[in-house]
Coordinates of N, CA and C in Angstrom, one line a residue:
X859 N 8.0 -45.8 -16.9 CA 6.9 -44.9 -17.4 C 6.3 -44.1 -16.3
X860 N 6.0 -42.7 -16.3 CA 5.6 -42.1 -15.6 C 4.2 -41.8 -15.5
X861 N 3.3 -41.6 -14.7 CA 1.8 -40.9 -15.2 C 1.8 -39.8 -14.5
X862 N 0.9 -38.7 -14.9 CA 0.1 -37.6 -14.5 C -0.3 -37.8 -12.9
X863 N 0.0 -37.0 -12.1 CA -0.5 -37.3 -10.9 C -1.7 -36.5 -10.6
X864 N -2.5 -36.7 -10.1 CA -4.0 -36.2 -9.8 C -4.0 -35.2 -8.8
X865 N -3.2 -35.3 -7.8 CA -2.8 -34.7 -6.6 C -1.9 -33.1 -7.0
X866 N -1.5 -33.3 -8.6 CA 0.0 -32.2 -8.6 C -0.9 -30.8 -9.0
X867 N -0.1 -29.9 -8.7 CA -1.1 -28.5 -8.2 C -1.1 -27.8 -9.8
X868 N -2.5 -26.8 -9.3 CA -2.7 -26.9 -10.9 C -1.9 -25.6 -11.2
X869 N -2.0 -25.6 -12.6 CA -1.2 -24.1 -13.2 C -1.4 -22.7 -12.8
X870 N -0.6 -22.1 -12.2 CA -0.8 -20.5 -12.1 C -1.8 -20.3 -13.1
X871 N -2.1 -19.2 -12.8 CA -2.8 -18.2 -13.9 C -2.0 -17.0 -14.8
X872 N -2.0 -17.1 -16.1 CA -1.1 -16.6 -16.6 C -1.1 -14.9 -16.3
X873 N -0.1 -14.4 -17.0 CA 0.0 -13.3 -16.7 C -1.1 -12.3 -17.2
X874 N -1.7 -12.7 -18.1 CA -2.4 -11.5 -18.8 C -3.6 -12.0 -17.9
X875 N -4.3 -12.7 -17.6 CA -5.3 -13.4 -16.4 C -4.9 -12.6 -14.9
X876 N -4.1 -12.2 -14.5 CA -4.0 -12.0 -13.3 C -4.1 -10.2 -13.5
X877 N -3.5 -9.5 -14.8 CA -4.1 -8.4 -14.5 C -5.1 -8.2 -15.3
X878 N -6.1 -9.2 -16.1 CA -7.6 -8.6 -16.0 C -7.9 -8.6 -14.3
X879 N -7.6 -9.5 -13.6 CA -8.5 -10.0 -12.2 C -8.4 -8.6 -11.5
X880 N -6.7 -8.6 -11.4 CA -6.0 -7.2 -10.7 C -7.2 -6.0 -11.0
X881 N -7.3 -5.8 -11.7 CA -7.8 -4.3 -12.3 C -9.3 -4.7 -12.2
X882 N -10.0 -5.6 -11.8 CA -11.8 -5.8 -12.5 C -11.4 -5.7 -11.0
X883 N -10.8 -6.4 -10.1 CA -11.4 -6.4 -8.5 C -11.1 -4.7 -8.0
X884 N -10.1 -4.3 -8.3 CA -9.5 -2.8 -7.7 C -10.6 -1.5 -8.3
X885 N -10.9 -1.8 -10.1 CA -11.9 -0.7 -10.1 C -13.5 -1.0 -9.7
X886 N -13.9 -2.5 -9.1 CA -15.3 -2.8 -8.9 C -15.1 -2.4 -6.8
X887 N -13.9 -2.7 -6.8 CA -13.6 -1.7 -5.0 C -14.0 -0.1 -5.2
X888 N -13.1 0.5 -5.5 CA -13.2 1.9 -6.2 C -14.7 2.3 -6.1
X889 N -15.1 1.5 -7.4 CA -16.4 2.1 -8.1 C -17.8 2.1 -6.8
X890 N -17.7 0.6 -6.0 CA -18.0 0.9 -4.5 C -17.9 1.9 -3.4
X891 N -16.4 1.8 -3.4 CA -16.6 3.3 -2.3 C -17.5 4.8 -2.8
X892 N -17.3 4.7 -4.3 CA -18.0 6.2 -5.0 C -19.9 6.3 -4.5
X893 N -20.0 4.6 -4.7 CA -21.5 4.3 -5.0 C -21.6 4.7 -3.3
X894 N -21.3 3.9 -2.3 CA -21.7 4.2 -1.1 C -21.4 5.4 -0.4
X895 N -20.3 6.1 -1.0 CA -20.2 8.1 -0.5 C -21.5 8.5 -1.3
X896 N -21.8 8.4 -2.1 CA -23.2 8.8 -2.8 C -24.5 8.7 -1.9
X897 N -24.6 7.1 -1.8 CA -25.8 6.8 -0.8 C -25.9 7.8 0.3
X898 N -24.4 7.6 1.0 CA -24.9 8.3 2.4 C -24.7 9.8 2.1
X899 N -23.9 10.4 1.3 CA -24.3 12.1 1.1 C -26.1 12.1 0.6
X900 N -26.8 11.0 0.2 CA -28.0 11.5 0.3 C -29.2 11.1 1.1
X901 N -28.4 10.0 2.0 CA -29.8 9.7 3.1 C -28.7 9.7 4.9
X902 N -27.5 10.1 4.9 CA -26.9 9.9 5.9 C -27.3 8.9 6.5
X903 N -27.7 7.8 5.8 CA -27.8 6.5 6.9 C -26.3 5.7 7.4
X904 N -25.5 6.0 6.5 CA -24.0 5.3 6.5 C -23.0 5.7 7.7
X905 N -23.4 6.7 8.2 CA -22.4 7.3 9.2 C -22.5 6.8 10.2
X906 N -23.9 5.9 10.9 CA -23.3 5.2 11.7 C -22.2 3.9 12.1
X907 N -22.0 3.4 10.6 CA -20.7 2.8 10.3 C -19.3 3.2 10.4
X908 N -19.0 4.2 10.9 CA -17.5 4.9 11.2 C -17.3 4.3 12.4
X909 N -16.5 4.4 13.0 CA -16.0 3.5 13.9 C -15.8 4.8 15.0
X910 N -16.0 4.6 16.4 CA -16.0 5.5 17.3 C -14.8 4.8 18.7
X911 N -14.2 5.3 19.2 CA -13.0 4.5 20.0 C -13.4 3.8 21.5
X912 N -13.3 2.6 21.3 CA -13.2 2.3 23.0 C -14.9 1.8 23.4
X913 N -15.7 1.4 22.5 CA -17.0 1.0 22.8 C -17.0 0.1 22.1
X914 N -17.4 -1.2 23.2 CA -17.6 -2.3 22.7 C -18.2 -2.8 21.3
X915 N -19.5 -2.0 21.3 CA -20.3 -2.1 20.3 C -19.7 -1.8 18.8
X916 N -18.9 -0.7 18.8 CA -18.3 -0.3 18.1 C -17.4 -1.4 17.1
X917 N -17.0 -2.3 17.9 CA -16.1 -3.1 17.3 C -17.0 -3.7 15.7
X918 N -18.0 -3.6 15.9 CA -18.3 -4.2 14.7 C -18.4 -3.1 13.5
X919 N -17.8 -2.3 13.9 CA -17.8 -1.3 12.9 C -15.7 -1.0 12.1
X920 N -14.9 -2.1 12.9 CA -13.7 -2.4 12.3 C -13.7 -2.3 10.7
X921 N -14.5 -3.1 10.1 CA -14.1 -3.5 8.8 C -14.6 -2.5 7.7
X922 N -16.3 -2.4 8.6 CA -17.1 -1.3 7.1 C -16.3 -0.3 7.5
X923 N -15.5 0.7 8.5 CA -15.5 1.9 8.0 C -14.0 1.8 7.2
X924 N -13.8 1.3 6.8 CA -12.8 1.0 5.3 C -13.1 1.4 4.3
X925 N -14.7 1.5 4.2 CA -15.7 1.3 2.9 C -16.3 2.8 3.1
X926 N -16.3 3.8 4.5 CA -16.9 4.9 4.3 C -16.4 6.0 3.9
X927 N -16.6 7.1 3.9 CA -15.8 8.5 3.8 C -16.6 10.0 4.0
X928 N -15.9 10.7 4.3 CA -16.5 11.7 4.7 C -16.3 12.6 3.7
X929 N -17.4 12.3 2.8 CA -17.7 12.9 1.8 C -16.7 12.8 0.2
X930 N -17.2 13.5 -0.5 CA -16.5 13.1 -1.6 C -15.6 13.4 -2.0
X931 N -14.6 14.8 -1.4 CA -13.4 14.7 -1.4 C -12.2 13.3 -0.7
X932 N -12.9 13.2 0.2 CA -12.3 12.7 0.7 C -11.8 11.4 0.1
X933 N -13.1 10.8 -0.1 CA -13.2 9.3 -1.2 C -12.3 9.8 -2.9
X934 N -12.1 10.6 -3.1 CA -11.4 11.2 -3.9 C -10.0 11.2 -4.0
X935 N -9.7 11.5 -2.3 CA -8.7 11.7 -2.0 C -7.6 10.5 -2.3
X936 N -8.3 9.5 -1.7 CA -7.8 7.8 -1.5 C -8.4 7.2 -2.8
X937 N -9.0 7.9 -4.0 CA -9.0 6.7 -5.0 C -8.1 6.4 -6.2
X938 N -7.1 7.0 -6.0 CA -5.6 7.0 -7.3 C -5.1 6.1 -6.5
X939 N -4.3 6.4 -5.1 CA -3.4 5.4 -4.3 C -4.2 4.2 -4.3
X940 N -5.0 4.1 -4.1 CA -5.8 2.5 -4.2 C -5.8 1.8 -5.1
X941 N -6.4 2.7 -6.4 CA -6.1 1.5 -7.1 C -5.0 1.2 -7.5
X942 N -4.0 2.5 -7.8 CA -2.4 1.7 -8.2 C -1.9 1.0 -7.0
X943 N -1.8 1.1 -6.1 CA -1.3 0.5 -5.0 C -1.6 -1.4 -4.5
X944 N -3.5 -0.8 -4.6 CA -4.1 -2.8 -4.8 C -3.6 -3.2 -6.3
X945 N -4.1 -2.4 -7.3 CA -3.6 -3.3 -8.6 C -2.1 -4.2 -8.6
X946 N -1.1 -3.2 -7.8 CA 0.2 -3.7 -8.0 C 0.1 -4.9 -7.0
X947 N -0.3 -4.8 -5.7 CA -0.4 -5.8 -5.1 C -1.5 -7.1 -4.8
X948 N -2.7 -6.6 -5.8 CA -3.3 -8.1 -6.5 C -2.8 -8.7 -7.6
X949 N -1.9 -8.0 -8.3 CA -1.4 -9.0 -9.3 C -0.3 -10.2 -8.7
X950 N -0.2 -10.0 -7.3 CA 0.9 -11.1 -6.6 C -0.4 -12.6 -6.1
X951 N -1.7 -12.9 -6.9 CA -2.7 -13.4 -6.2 C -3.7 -12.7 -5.6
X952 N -5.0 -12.8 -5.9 CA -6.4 -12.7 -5.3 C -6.4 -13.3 -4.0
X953 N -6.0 -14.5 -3.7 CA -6.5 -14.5 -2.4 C -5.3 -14.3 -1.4
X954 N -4.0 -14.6 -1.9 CA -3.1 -13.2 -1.1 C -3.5 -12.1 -0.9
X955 N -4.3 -11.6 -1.6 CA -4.5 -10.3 -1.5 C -5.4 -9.9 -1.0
X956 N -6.5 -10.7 -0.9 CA -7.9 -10.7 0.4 C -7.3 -10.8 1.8
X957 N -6.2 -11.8 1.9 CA -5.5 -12.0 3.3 C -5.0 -10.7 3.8
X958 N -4.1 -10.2 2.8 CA -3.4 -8.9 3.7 C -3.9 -8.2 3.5
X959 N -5.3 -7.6 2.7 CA -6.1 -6.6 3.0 C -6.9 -6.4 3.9
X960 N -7.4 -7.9 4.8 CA -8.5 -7.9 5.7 C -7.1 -7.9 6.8
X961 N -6.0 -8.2 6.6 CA -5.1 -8.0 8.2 C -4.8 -6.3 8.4
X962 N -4.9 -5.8 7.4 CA -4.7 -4.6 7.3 C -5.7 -3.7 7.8
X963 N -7.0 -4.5 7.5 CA -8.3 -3.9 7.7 C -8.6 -3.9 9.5
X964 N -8.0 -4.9 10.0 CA -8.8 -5.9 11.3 C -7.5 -4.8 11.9
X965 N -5.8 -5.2 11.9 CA -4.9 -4.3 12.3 C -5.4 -2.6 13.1
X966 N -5.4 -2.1 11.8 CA -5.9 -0.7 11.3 C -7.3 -0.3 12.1
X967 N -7.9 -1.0 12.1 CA -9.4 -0.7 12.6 C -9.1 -0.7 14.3
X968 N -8.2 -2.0 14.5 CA -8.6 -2.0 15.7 C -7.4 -1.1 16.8
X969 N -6.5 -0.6 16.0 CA -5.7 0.4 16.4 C -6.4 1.9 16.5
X970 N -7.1 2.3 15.7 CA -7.7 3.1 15.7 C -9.3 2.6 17.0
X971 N -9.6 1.9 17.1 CA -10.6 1.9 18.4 C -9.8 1.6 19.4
X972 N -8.7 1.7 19.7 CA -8.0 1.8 21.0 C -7.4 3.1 21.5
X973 N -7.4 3.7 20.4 CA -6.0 5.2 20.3 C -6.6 6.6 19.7
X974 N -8.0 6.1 19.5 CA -8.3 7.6 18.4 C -9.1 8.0 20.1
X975 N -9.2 9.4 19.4 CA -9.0 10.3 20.5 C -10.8 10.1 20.8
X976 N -11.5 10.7 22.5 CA -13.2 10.6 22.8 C -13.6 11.5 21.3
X977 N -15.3 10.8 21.5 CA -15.9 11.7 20.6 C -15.7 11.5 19.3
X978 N -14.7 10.8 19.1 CA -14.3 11.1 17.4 C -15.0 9.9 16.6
X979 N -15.2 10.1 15.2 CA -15.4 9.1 14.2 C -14.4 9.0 12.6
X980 N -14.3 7.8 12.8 CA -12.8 7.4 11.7 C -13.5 6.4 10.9
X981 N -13.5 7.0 9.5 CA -14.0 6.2 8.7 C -12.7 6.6 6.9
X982 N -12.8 5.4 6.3 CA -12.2 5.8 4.9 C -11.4 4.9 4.6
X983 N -10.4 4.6 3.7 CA -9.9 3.9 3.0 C -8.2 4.2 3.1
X984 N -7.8 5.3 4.4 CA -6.7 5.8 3.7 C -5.9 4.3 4.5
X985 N -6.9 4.0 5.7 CA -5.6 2.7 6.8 C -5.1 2.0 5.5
X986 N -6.2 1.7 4.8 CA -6.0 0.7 3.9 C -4.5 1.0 2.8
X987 N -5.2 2.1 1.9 CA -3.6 2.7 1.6 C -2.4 2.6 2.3
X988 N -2.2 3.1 3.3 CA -0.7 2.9 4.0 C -0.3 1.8 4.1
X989 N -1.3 0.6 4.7 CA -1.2 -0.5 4.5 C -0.2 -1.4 3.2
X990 N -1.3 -0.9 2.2 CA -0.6 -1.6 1.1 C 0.4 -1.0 0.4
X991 N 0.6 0.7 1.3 CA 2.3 1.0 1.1 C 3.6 -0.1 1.4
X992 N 3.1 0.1 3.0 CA 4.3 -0.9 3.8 C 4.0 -2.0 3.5
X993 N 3.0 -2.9 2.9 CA 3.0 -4.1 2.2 C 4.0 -4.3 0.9
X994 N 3.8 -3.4 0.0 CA 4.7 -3.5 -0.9 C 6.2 -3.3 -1.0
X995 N 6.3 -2.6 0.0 CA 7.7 -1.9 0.6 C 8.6 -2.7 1.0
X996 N 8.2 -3.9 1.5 CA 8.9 -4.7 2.9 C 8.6 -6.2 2.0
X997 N 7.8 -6.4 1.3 CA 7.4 -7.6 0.7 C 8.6 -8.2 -0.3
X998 N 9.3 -7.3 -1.0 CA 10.3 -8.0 -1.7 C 11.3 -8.6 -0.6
X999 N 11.6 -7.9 0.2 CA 12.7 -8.6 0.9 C 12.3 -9.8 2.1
X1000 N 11.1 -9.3 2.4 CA 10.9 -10.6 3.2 C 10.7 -12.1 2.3
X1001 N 10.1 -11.9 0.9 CA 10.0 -12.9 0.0 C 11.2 -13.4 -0.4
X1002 N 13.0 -12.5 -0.8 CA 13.7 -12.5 -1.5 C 13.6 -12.4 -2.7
X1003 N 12.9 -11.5 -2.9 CA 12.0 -11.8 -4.7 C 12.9 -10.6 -5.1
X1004 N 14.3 -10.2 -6.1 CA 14.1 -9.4 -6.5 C 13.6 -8.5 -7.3
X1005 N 12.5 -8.7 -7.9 CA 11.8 -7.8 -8.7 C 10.7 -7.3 -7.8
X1006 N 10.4 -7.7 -6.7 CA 9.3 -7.2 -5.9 C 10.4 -6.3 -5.2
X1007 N 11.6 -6.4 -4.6 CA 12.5 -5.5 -4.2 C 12.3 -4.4 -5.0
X1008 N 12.3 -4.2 -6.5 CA 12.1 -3.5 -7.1 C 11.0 -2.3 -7.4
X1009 N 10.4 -3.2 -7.0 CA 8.5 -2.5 -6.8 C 8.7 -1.9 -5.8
X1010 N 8.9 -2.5 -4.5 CA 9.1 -2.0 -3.4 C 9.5 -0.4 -2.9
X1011 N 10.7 -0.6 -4.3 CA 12.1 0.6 -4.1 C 11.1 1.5 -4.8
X1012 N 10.2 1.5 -6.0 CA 9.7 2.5 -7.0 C 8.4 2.8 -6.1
X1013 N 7.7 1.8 -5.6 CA 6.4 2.4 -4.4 C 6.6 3.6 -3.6
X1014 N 8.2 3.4 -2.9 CA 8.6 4.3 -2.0 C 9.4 5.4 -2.2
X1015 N 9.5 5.3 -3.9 CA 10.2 6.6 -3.9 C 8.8 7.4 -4.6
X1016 N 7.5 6.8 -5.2 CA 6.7 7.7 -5.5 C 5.9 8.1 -4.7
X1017 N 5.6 7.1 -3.8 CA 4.5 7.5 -2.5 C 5.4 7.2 -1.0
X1018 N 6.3 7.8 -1.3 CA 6.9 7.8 0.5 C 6.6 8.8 1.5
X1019 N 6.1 9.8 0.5 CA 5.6 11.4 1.3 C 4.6 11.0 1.8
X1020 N 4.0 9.9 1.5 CA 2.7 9.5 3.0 C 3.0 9.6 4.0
X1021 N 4.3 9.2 4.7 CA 4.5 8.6 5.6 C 4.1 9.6 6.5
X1022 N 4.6 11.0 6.0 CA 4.2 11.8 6.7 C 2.6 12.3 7.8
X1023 N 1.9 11.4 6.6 CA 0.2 11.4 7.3 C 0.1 10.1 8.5
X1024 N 1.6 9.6 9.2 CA 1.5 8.8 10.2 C 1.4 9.6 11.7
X1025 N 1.9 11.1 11.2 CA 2.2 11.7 12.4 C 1.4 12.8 13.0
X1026 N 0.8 13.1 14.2 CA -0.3 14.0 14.3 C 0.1 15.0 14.5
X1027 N 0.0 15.7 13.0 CA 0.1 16.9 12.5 C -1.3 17.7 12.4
X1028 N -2.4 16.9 12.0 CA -3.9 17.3 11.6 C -4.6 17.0 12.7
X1029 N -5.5 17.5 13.6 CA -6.1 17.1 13.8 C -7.8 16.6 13.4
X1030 N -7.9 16.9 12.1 CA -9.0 16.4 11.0 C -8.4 15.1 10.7
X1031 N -7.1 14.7 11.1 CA -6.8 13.4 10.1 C -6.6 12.3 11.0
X1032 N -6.7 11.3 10.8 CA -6.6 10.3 11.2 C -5.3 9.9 11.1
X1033 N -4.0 10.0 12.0 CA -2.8 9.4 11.9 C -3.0 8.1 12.3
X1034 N -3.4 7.9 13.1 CA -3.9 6.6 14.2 C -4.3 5.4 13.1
X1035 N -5.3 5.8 12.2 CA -5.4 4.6 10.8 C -4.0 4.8 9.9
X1036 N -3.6 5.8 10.1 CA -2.4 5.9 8.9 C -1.7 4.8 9.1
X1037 N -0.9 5.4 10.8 CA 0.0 4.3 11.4 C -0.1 3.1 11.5
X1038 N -1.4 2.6 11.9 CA -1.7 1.0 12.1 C -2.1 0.8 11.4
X1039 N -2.9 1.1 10.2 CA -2.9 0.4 8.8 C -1.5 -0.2 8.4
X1040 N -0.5 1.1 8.3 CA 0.9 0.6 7.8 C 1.2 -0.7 9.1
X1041 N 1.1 -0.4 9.8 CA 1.3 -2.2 10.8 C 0.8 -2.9 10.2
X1042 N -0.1 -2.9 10.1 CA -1.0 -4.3 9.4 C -0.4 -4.7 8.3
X1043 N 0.0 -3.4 7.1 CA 0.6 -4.0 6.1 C 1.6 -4.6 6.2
X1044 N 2.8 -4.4 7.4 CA 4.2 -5.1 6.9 C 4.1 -6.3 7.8
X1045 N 2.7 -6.0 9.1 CA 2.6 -7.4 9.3 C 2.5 -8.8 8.5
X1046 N 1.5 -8.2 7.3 CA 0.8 -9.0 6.8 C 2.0 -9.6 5.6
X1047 N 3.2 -8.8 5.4 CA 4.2 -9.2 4.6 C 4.9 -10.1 5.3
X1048 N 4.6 -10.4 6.4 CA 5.4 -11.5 6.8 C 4.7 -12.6 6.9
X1049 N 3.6 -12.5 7.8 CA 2.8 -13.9 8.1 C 2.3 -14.3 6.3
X1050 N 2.2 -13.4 5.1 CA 1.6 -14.8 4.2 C 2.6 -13.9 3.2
X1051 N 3.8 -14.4 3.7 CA 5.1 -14.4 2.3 C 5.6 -15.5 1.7
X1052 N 5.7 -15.9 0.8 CA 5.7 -16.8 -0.1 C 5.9 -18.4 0.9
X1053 N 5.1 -19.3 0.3 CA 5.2 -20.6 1.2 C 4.5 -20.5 2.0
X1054 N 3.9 -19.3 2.7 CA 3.3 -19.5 3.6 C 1.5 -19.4 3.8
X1055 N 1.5 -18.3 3.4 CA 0.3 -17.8 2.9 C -0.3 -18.4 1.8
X1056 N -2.2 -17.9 1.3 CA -2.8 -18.1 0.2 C -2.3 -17.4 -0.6
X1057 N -2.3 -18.7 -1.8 CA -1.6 -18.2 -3.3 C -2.9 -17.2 -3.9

């Protein structure tokens, strides 16, 4: 006779459960960046949260400027790729998905305070996009999952013309988050791919 073990791990979360979660966390992100471009287009208190290169102090400004934008095109700019991009890749787990978004974030942020040019301020959400481009891109095969291969292959044939925002072409743009965000992301495909990482 066998019994129930106490210790045995509990059940996934079904599928229709993981894309309510998917979609309630990606449009309550979203709906954040709108609310906080708002605040600071009306009291400019937020801008000192952009991140400036090469000053110590600065470093604590890595993570919020993910959360800022220079104005509301801009937050505009980055809010389609986000949410399709996190939705596809929160439905693989929430706290996977906190993992490689903050590696992407910490990556991204701190590539950009080493490399972005004097004087300048880098704030917005696009590190994070690229990020969860080359996250998804690289993820099936480092998993062996072929259906995430799949994802992978459809990510990059609809948004592969990003890539092009890795290269300094603009000098309004931040390639420097483009590029090291996408670091972050295919880092982050490796250190928490299946077995290894939070589920």
């Amino acid at each position: 006779m066998t019994y129930p073990s106490h210790t045995a791990e509990q059940p996934r979360p079904g599928r229709g459960a993981r894309v309510k979660a998917a979609a309630g966390v990606m449009l309550a992100w979203v709906a954040l960046l709108w609310v906080l471009e708002a605040v600071d287009s009306a009291t400019g208190a937020l801008h000192t949260f952009g991140l400036s290169p090469r000053a110590l102090p600065e470093l604590r400004d890595v993570l919020p400027m993910a959360f800022l934008h220079h104005g509301f095109d801009h937050v505009a700019s980055n809010t389609a790729p986000l949410l399709v991009l996190g939705f596809i890749a929160a439905l693989g787990g929430l706290r996977r998905f906190a993992a490689v978004v903050l590696t992407i974030m910490v990556v991204g942020g701190l590539g950009v305070w080493l490399t972005a040019p004097d004087n300048s301020l880098t704030a917005g959400a696009s590190g994070v996009v690229f990020g969860l481009f080359g996250y998804l891109v690289v993820r099936g095969f480092v998993d062996r999952r072929p259906w995430d291969v799949v994802i992978g292959v459809v990510v990059a044939a609809v948004y592969g013309s990003i890539l092009w925002g890795v290269l300094p072409t603009h000098t309004a743009v931040s390639w420097q988050g483009h590029l090291f965000g996408l670091v972050g992301g295919v880092l982050a495909a490796f250190w928490f791919r299946r077995g290894r990482g939070p589920a």
